[in-house]
Tab-separated table of N, CA and C and ligand atoms in Angstrom:
chain	number	residue	atom	x	y	z
A	1	MET	N	99.392	115.485	171.941
A	1	MET	CA	100.183	116.551	172.521
A	1	MET	C	100.709	117.410	171.327
A	2	ASN	N	100.200	118.798	171.265
A	2	ASN	CA	100.722	119.730	170.119
A	2	ASN	C	101.390	120.685	170.534
A	3	ILE	N	102.865	120.706	170.293
A	3	ILE	CA	103.905	121.508	170.494
A	3	ILE	C	104.417	122.232	169.576
A	4	LEU	N	104.419	123.850	169.851
A	4	LEU	CA	104.844	124.825	169.265
A	4	LEU	C	106.505	124.874	169.526
A	5	LEU	N	107.196	125.032	168.551
A	5	LEU	CA	108.686	125.042	168.749
A	5	LEU	C	108.884	126.681	168.181
A	6	LEU	N	109.545	127.514	168.905
A	6	LEU	CA	109.597	128.805	168.527
A	6	LEU	C	110.918	129.525	168.651
A	7	ASN	N	111.714	129.925	167.739
A	7	ASN	CA	113.373	130.384	167.803
A	7	ASN	C	113.054	131.985	167.007
A	8	GLY	N	113.748	132.696	168.107
A	8	GLY	CA	113.926	134.099	168.037
A	8	GLY	C	114.875	134.492	166.848
A	9	PRO	N	115.271	135.941	167.269
A	9	PRO	CA	116.040	136.500	166.210
A	9	PRO	C	117.531	136.082	166.176
A	10	ASN	N	118.107	135.859	164.911
A	10	ASN	CA	119.517	135.359	164.841
A	10	ASN	C	119.582	133.848	164.885
A	11	LEU	N	118.616	133.390	165.181
A	11	LEU	CA	118.898	131.681	165.550
A	11	LEU	C	118.565	130.824	164.094
A	12	ASN	N	118.324	131.550	162.959
A	12	ASN	CA	118.164	131.185	161.693
A	12	ASN	C	119.672	130.987	161.092
A	13	LEU	N	120.934	131.595	162.018
A	13	LEU	CA	122.276	131.671	161.638
A	13	LEU	C	123.122	130.357	162.607
A	14	LEU	N	122.169	129.600	163.300
A	14	LEU	CA	122.656	128.467	164.164
A	14	LEU	C	123.651	127.841	163.358
A	15	GLY	N	124.924	127.398	163.683
A	15	GLY	CA	125.908	126.672	163.288
A	15	GLY	C	126.652	127.142	162.432
A	16	GLU	N	126.624	128.629	162.110
A	16	GLU	CA	127.509	129.209	161.072
A	16	GLU	C	128.503	130.074	161.617
A	17	ARG	N	128.288	130.816	162.837
A	17	ARG	CA	129.077	131.578	163.704
A	17	ARG	C	129.070	131.070	165.121
A	18	GLU	N	130.077	131.590	165.855
A	18	GLU	CA	130.219	131.489	167.209
A	18	GLU	C	129.890	129.918	167.733
A	19	PRO	N	130.539	129.004	167.156
A	19	PRO	CA	130.211	127.488	167.685
A	19	PRO	C	130.552	127.417	169.169
A	20	GLU	N	131.489	127.948	169.485
A	20	GLU	CA	132.196	127.881	170.852
A	20	GLU	C	131.043	128.268	172.072
A	21	ILE	N	130.154	128.926	171.437
A	21	ILE	CA	129.100	129.197	172.250
A	21	ILE	C	127.729	128.616	171.802
A	22	TYR	N	127.209	128.621	170.510
A	22	TYR	CA	125.860	128.195	170.528
A	22	TYR	C	126.203	126.787	169.635
A	23	GLY	N	127.384	126.176	169.695
A	23	GLY	CA	127.170	124.696	168.878
A	23	GLY	C	127.359	124.812	167.357
A	24	LYS	N	127.288	123.798	166.914
A	24	LYS	CA	127.522	123.391	165.298
A	24	LYS	C	126.294	122.949	164.787
A	25	THR	N	125.173	122.841	165.235
A	25	THR	CA	124.109	122.281	164.984
A	25	THR	C	123.220	123.364	164.124
A	26	THR	N	122.705	123.283	162.942
A	26	THR	CA	122.286	124.166	162.488
A	26	THR	C	120.414	124.445	162.792
A	27	LEU	N	119.920	125.323	162.668
A	27	LEU	CA	118.343	125.284	162.998
A	27	LEU	C	117.713	124.273	162.402
A	28	ALA	N	117.924	123.948	161.026
A	28	ALA	CA	117.282	122.842	160.299
A	28	ALA	C	117.443	121.300	161.165
A	29	GLU	N	118.602	121.391	161.466
A	29	GLU	CA	118.929	119.785	162.100
A	29	GLU	C	118.285	119.904	163.623
A	30	LEU	N	118.512	121.285	164.353
A	30	LEU	CA	117.742	121.143	165.626
A	30	LEU	C	115.990	120.809	165.450
A	31	GLU	N	115.385	121.441	164.484
A	31	GLU	CA	114.124	121.186	164.517
A	31	GLU	C	113.808	119.627	164.003
A	32	ALA	N	114.807	119.252	163.307
A	32	ALA	CA	114.636	117.858	162.910
A	32	ALA	C	114.961	116.760	164.162
A	33	LEU	N	115.720	117.527	165.039
A	33	LEU	CA	115.949	116.479	166.108
A	33	LEU	C	114.685	116.477	167.237
A	34	VAL	N	114.027	117.700	167.295
A	34	VAL	CA	112.751	117.688	168.140
A	34	VAL	C	111.534	117.114	167.360
A	35	TYR	N	111.609	117.199	166.227
A	35	TYR	CA	110.701	116.479	165.576
A	35	TYR	C	110.622	115.213	165.540
A	36	GLN	N	111.726	114.312	165.519
A	36	GLN	CA	112.001	113.094	165.691
A	36	GLN	C	111.709	112.503	167.159
A	37	ARG	N	112.057	113.304	168.075
A	37	ARG	CA	111.995	112.780	169.577
A	37	ARG	C	110.227	113.205	169.495
A	38	ALA	N	109.848	113.996	169.223
A	38	ALA	CA	108.463	114.336	169.509
A	38	ALA	C	107.550	112.981	168.947
A	39	ARG	N	108.055	112.565	167.701
A	39	ARG	CA	107.205	111.472	166.912
A	39	ARG	C	107.774	110.189	168.020
A	40	GLU	N	108.720	109.972	168.545
A	40	GLU	CA	108.956	108.955	169.567
A	40	GLU	C	108.015	108.890	170.888
A	41	LEU	N	107.656	110.333	170.941
A	41	LEU	CA	106.839	110.286	172.204
A	41	LEU	C	105.547	110.486	171.918
A	42	GLY	N	105.177	110.477	170.889
A	42	GLY	CA	103.629	110.591	170.186
A	42	GLY	C	103.221	111.913	170.371
A	43	ALA	N	104.065	112.902	169.890
A	43	ALA	CA	103.579	114.413	170.063
A	43	ALA	C	103.644	115.056	168.745
A	44	GLU	N	103.063	115.912	168.350
A	44	GLU	CA	103.203	116.716	166.973
A	44	GLU	C	103.884	118.273	167.389
A	45	VAL	N	104.734	118.437	166.573
A	45	VAL	CA	105.624	119.436	166.625
A	45	VAL	C	105.354	120.379	165.209
A	46	ARG	N	105.150	121.876	165.486
A	46	ARG	CA	105.150	122.656	164.738
A	46	ARG	C	106.367	123.760	165.003
A	47	ALA	N	107.194	124.149	164.010
A	47	ALA	CA	108.299	124.824	164.011
A	47	ALA	C	108.040	126.351	163.429
A	48	PHE	N	108.487	127.104	163.993
A	48	PHE	CA	108.672	128.556	163.284
A	48	PHE	C	109.997	129.041	164.018
A	49	GLN	N	110.619	129.956	163.158
A	49	GLN	CA	111.474	131.038	163.356
A	49	GLN	C	111.295	132.763	162.922
A	50	SER	N	111.740	133.587	163.580
A	50	SER	CA	111.569	134.854	163.017
A	50	SER	C	112.464	135.676	163.571
A	51	ASN	N	112.852	136.784	162.671
A	51	ASN	CA	113.930	137.754	163.519
A	51	ASN	C	113.119	138.895	164.007
A	52	HIS	N	111.672	138.914	163.865
A	52	HIS	CA	110.566	139.817	164.188
A	52	HIS	C	109.756	139.816	165.249
A	53	GLU	N	109.875	140.520	166.043
A	53	GLU	CA	108.994	140.401	167.412
A	53	GLU	C	107.685	140.090	167.168
A	54	GLY	N	107.245	140.887	166.291
A	54	GLY	CA	105.518	140.790	166.119
A	54	GLY	C	104.993	139.594	165.248
A	55	GLU	N	106.147	139.069	164.706
A	55	GLU	CA	105.750	137.742	163.933
A	55	GLU	C	105.820	136.615	164.980
A	56	LEU	N	106.772	136.775	165.863
A	56	LEU	CA	106.767	135.945	167.110
A	56	LEU	C	105.489	135.949	167.883
A	57	ILE	N	104.933	137.183	167.984
A	57	ILE	CA	103.613	137.404	168.687
A	57	ILE	C	102.480	136.739	168.088
A	58	ASP	N	102.494	136.972	166.829
A	58	ASP	CA	101.460	136.590	165.982
A	58	ASP	C	101.284	135.056	166.195
A	59	GLU	N	102.491	134.522	166.242
A	59	GLU	CA	102.439	132.977	166.033
A	59	GLU	C	102.212	132.559	167.308
A	60	LEU	N	102.646	133.093	168.501
A	60	LEU	CA	101.734	132.649	169.714
A	60	LEU	C	100.298	132.801	169.965
A	61	HIS	N	99.922	134.039	169.189
A	61	HIS	CA	98.052	134.037	169.361
A	61	HIS	C	97.737	133.094	168.063
A	62	GLN	N	98.359	132.453	167.093
A	62	GLN	CA	97.642	131.867	166.208
A	62	GLN	C	97.692	130.247	166.750
A	63	SER	N	98.695	130.413	167.541
A	63	SER	CA	98.641	128.800	168.196
A	63	SER	C	97.985	128.677	169.598
A	64	ARG	N	97.330	129.577	169.775
A	64	ARG	CA	96.892	129.267	171.383
A	64	ARG	C	95.940	128.590	171.438
A	65	ARG	N	94.907	127.987	170.380
A	65	ARG	CA	94.483	126.908	170.413
A	65	ARG	C	94.727	125.893	170.148
A	66	TRP	N	95.746	125.442	169.344
A	66	TRP	CA	96.341	124.381	168.699
A	66	TRP	C	97.075	123.803	169.784
A	67	ALA	N	97.983	124.491	170.135
A	67	ALA	CA	99.135	124.018	171.048
A	67	ALA	C	98.957	123.729	172.252
A	68	ASN	N	99.487	122.782	173.078
A	68	ASN	CA	99.475	122.360	174.414
A	68	ASN	C	100.648	123.185	174.975
A	69	GLY	N	101.809	123.381	174.522
A	69	GLY	CA	103.174	123.982	175.178
A	69	GLY	C	103.608	124.412	174.040
A	70	VAL	N	104.723	125.432	174.629
A	70	VAL	CA	105.492	125.903	173.790
A	70	VAL	C	107.121	126.006	174.032
A	71	ILE	N	107.942	125.452	173.259
A	71	ILE	CA	109.455	125.472	173.582
A	71	ILE	C	109.827	126.758	172.836
A	72	PHE	N	110.422	127.762	173.716
A	72	PHE	CA	110.673	128.972	172.910
A	72	PHE	C	112.159	129.629	173.536
A	73	ASN	N	112.889	129.797	172.395
A	73	ASN	CA	114.171	130.345	172.570
A	73	ASN	C	113.952	131.706	172.047
A	74	PRO	N	113.933	132.910	172.814
A	74	PRO	CA	113.419	133.829	172.313
A	74	PRO	C	114.369	135.031	171.809
A	75	GLY	N	115.805	134.210	171.846
A	75	GLY	CA	117.095	135.130	171.465
A	75	GLY	C	116.968	136.201	172.382
A	76	ALA	N	117.586	137.352	171.667
A	76	ALA	CA	117.933	138.689	172.369
A	76	ALA	C	116.418	139.379	172.937
A	77	PHE	N	115.372	139.119	172.334
A	77	PHE	CA	114.089	139.690	172.861
A	77	PHE	C	113.930	139.116	174.257
A	78	THR	N	114.516	138.308	174.657
A	78	THR	CA	114.655	137.313	176.183
A	78	THR	C	114.844	139.007	177.353
A	79	HIS	N	115.444	139.855	176.917
A	79	HIS	CA	116.235	140.666	177.838
A	79	HIS	C	115.714	142.078	177.687
A	80	SER	N	114.430	142.133	176.878
A	80	SER	CA	114.118	143.443	176.500
A	80	SER	C	112.307	143.243	176.512
A	81	SER	N	111.881	142.331	175.721
A	81	SER	CA	110.632	142.378	175.128
A	81	SER	C	109.478	142.251	175.998
A	82	TYR	N	108.769	143.388	176.559
A	82	TYR	CA	107.610	143.171	177.336
A	82	TYR	C	106.552	143.221	176.461
A	83	ALA	N	106.596	143.227	175.258
A	83	ALA	CA	105.592	142.713	174.253
A	83	ALA	C	105.357	141.250	174.208
A	84	LEU	N	106.438	140.602	174.066
A	84	LEU	CA	106.274	138.946	174.241
A	84	LEU	C	105.865	138.640	175.469
A	85	ARG	N	106.268	139.348	176.587
A	85	ARG	CA	105.780	138.967	177.764
A	85	ARG	C	104.301	138.831	177.995
A	86	ASP	N	103.806	140.086	177.550
A	86	ASP	CA	102.414	140.296	177.199
A	86	ASP	C	101.619	139.232	176.732
A	87	ALA	N	102.565	138.789	175.324
A	87	ALA	CA	101.729	137.788	174.643
A	87	ALA	C	101.812	136.330	175.384
A	88	ILE	N	102.807	135.711	175.938
A	88	ILE	CA	102.855	134.696	176.543
A	88	ILE	C	101.844	134.756	177.679
A	89	VAL	N	101.535	135.595	178.635
A	89	VAL	CA	100.445	135.569	179.361
A	89	VAL	C	99.282	135.656	178.549
A	90	ALA	N	98.940	136.335	177.602
A	90	ALA	CA	97.580	136.452	176.907
A	90	ALA	C	97.375	135.109	176.289
A	91	CYS	N	98.426	134.284	175.571
A	91	CYS	CA	98.164	133.151	174.940
A	91	CYS	C	97.674	131.956	176.077
A	92	LYS	N	97.871	132.030	177.123
A	92	LYS	CA	97.600	131.000	178.197
A	92	LYS	C	98.312	129.878	178.024
A	93	LEU	N	99.468	129.801	177.260
A	93	LEU	CA	100.238	128.558	177.097
A	93	LEU	C	100.977	128.110	177.916
A	94	ARG	N	101.468	126.999	178.343
A	94	ARG	CA	102.674	126.681	178.909
A	94	ARG	C	103.997	126.946	178.171
A	95	VAL	N	104.696	127.785	178.581
A	95	VAL	CA	105.970	128.094	177.840
A	95	VAL	C	107.296	127.821	178.428
A	96	VAL	N	108.120	126.840	177.934
A	96	VAL	CA	109.410	126.681	178.564
A	96	VAL	C	110.472	127.615	177.666
A	97	GLU	N	110.837	128.367	178.203
A	97	GLU	CA	112.034	129.211	177.963
A	97	GLU	C	113.312	128.328	177.820
A	98	VAL	N	114.052	128.499	176.609
A	98	VAL	CA	115.132	127.786	176.283
A	98	VAL	C	116.291	128.611	175.882
A	99	HIS	N	117.573	128.349	176.551
A	99	HIS	CA	118.667	129.139	175.661
A	99	HIS	C	119.778	128.053	175.641
A	100	LEU	N	120.503	127.882	174.554
A	100	LEU	CA	121.567	127.314	174.173
A	100	LEU	C	122.823	127.546	175.267
A	101	SER	N	123.001	128.712	175.471
A	101	SER	CA	124.009	128.924	176.577
A	101	SER	C	123.337	129.449	177.510
A	102	ASP	N	124.166	129.520	178.739
A	102	ASP	CA	123.682	129.605	179.992
A	102	ASP	C	123.760	131.450	180.306
A	103	ILE	N	122.805	131.888	179.875
A	103	ILE	CA	122.643	133.427	180.066
A	103	ILE	C	123.260	133.899	181.458
A	104	THR	N	122.868	133.143	182.515
A	104	THR	CA	123.205	133.646	184.005
A	104	THR	C	124.923	133.697	184.181
A	105	GLN	N	125.632	132.700	183.225
A	105	GLN	CA	127.052	133.170	183.259
A	105	GLN	C	127.765	134.311	182.310
A	106	ARG	N	126.680	134.909	181.413
A	106	ARG	CA	127.482	135.841	180.420
A	106	ARG	C	127.337	137.566	180.880
A	107	GLU	N	127.359	138.116	179.999
A	107	GLU	CA	127.242	139.556	180.229
A	107	GLU	C	126.262	140.018	181.142
A	108	PRO	N	126.411	140.989	181.860
A	108	PRO	CA	125.083	141.652	182.917
A	108	PRO	C	123.761	141.587	182.191
A	109	TRP	N	124.144	142.240	181.162
A	109	TRP	CA	122.631	142.530	180.172
A	109	TRP	C	122.177	141.440	180.041
A	110	ARG	N	122.856	139.937	179.425
A	110	ARG	CA	122.160	138.916	178.901
A	110	ARG	C	121.577	138.178	180.264
A	111	ARG	N	121.828	138.616	181.434
A	111	ARG	CA	121.475	137.910	182.503
A	111	ARG	C	120.200	138.004	183.094
A	112	VAL	N	119.536	139.283	182.618
A	112	VAL	CA	118.081	139.732	182.719
A	112	VAL	C	117.364	138.928	181.864
A	113	SER	N	116.170	138.169	182.370
A	113	SER	CA	115.113	137.581	181.589
A	113	SER	C	113.773	138.268	181.996
A	114	VAL	N	113.338	139.246	180.911
A	114	VAL	CA	111.968	139.762	181.010
A	114	VAL	C	110.812	138.942	181.104
A	115	LEU	N	111.366	137.716	180.668
A	115	LEU	CA	110.273	136.626	180.225
A	115	LEU	C	110.076	135.442	181.308
A	116	GLU	N	111.097	135.334	182.167
A	116	GLU	CA	111.430	134.293	183.029
A	116	GLU	C	109.893	133.902	183.894
A	117	GLU	N	109.539	135.282	184.722
A	117	GLU	CA	108.573	135.062	185.386
A	117	GLU	C	107.168	134.709	185.093
A	118	VAL	N	106.947	134.535	183.406
A	118	VAL	CA	105.627	134.073	183.119
A	118	VAL	C	105.909	132.799	182.185
A	119	CYS	N	106.915	132.468	182.057
A	119	CYS	CA	107.233	131.048	181.775
A	119	CYS	C	107.090	129.871	182.705
A	120	ALA	N	106.778	128.950	182.217
A	120	ALA	CA	106.177	127.505	183.193
A	120	ALA	C	107.715	127.041	183.601
A	121	HIS	N	108.606	127.069	183.080
A	121	HIS	CA	109.984	126.249	183.144
A	121	HIS	C	110.951	127.057	182.206
A	122	ARG	N	112.553	126.869	182.404
A	122	ARG	CA	113.402	127.274	181.797
A	122	ARG	C	114.561	126.247	181.835
A	123	VAL	N	115.217	126.048	180.619
A	123	VAL	CA	116.497	125.373	180.520
A	123	VAL	C	117.421	126.059	179.765
A	124	LEU	N	118.648	126.204	180.642
A	124	LEU	CA	119.514	126.924	180.163
A	124	LEU	C	121.231	126.405	179.962
A	125	GLY	N	122.024	126.891	179.041
A	125	GLY	CA	123.041	126.272	178.535
A	125	GLY	C	123.338	124.940	178.580
A	126	LYS	N	122.217	124.051	178.012
A	126	LYS	CA	122.553	122.531	177.558
A	126	LYS	C	122.525	122.507	176.099
A	127	GLY	N	122.760	123.928	175.296
A	127	GLY	CA	122.699	123.539	173.949
A	127	GLY	C	121.715	122.887	173.233
A	128	VAL	N	121.766	122.153	171.973
A	128	VAL	CA	120.384	121.459	171.639
A	128	VAL	C	119.618	120.383	172.696
A	129	ALA	N	120.364	119.883	173.248
A	129	ALA	CA	119.884	118.974	174.539
A	129	ALA	C	118.744	119.654	175.107
A	130	GLY	N	119.026	121.041	175.548
A	130	GLY	CA	117.978	121.501	176.210
A	130	GLY	C	116.467	121.658	175.704
A	131	TYR	N	116.599	121.831	174.110
A	131	TYR	CA	115.294	121.675	173.631
A	131	TYR	C	114.527	120.496	173.691
A	132	LEU	N	115.245	119.534	173.937
A	132	LEU	CA	114.711	118.026	174.023
A	132	LEU	C	114.416	117.718	175.373
A	133	GLU	N	115.133	118.472	176.320
A	133	GLU	CA	114.731	118.350	177.664
A	133	GLU	C	113.380	119.174	178.076
A	134	ALA	N	113.298	120.427	177.177
A	134	ALA	CA	112.120	121.096	177.153
A	134	ALA	C	110.702	120.310	176.780
A	135	LEU	N	110.864	119.403	175.769
A	135	LEU	CA	110.065	118.965	175.233
A	135	LEU	C	109.625	117.941	176.053
A	136	GLU	N	110.320	117.138	176.744
A	136	GLU	CA	109.915	115.923	177.565
A	136	GLU	C	109.294	116.507	178.775
A	137	TRP	N	109.720	117.684	179.055
A	137	TRP	CA	109.127	118.350	180.449
A	137	TRP	C	107.920	118.549	180.000
A	138	LEU	N	107.449	119.360	178.885
A	138	LEU	CA	106.062	119.479	178.388
A	138	LEU	C	105.304	118.298	178.472
A	139	LEU	N	105.880	117.168	178.012
A	139	LEU	CA	105.226	116.089	177.891
A	139	LEU	C	105.005	115.095	179.045
A	140	LYS	N	105.703	115.156	180.235
A	140	LYS	CA	105.645	114.561	181.277
A	140	LYS	C	104.334	114.547	182.004
B	201	CA2	O1	121.785	131.311	174.487
B	201	CA2	C1	120.867	131.445	173.675
B	201	CA2	O2	120.095	130.470	173.553
B	201	CA2	C2	120.335	132.777	173.341
B	201	CA2	O3	118.956	132.967	173.558
B	201	CA2	C3	120.699	133.168	172.086
B	201	CA2	C4	120.560	134.600	171.306
B	201	CA2	C5	120.978	135.352	172.244
B	201	CA2	O4	120.759	136.808	171.879
B	201	CA2	C6	120.685	135.458	173.578
B	201	CA2	O5	121.381	136.278	174.705
B	201	CA2	C7	121.069	133.824	174.148
B	201	CA2	C8	120.905	134.635	169.963
B	201	CA2	C9	122.409	134.830	169.629
B	201	CA2	C10	122.734	135.124	168.061
B	201	CA2	O6	122.687	134.103	167.511
B	201	CA2	C11	123.704	133.662	166.746
B	201	CA2	C12	123.296	132.287	165.992
B	201	CA2	C13	124.262	131.915	165.140
B	201	CA2	C14	125.551	132.614	164.821
B	201	CA2	C15	125.754	133.846	165.769
B	201	CA2	C16	124.854	134.159	166.508
């Protein structure tokens, strides 16, 4: 199984600010944890992070034949990006929407996900462990 690990805007700064919301783990550490668990489970992971909507869309397009599933934290694009929503449908990949925080318990604008309907599954508010849960869900 091949899994794309995709992180959206500002997640390159993980571990640097707002640890009370997003935890202390850096993006590099998070990616290493997912790589390690995937190796144990016999899967291959490719990780990509971008602050740019178009680059995330390009990565979904480019991975559509290689990947069997996607672990995707779209960051704030979650709440607004119909372009990413179309890309998820177009690439026909099983996408798990992951959020470190529980967006359903935060500001009203953060409670809305325009991607939820086109994702196969979602994991909210479990921090880094949520990414591992998403991996295991895709591999089960
Ligand atoms: O809870 C999540 O995982 C989010 O997807 C994180 C996004 C946020 O815009 C979503 O509403 C929920 C990114 C938050 C900003 O990331 C930071 C990272 C490090 C330091 C400060 C902010």
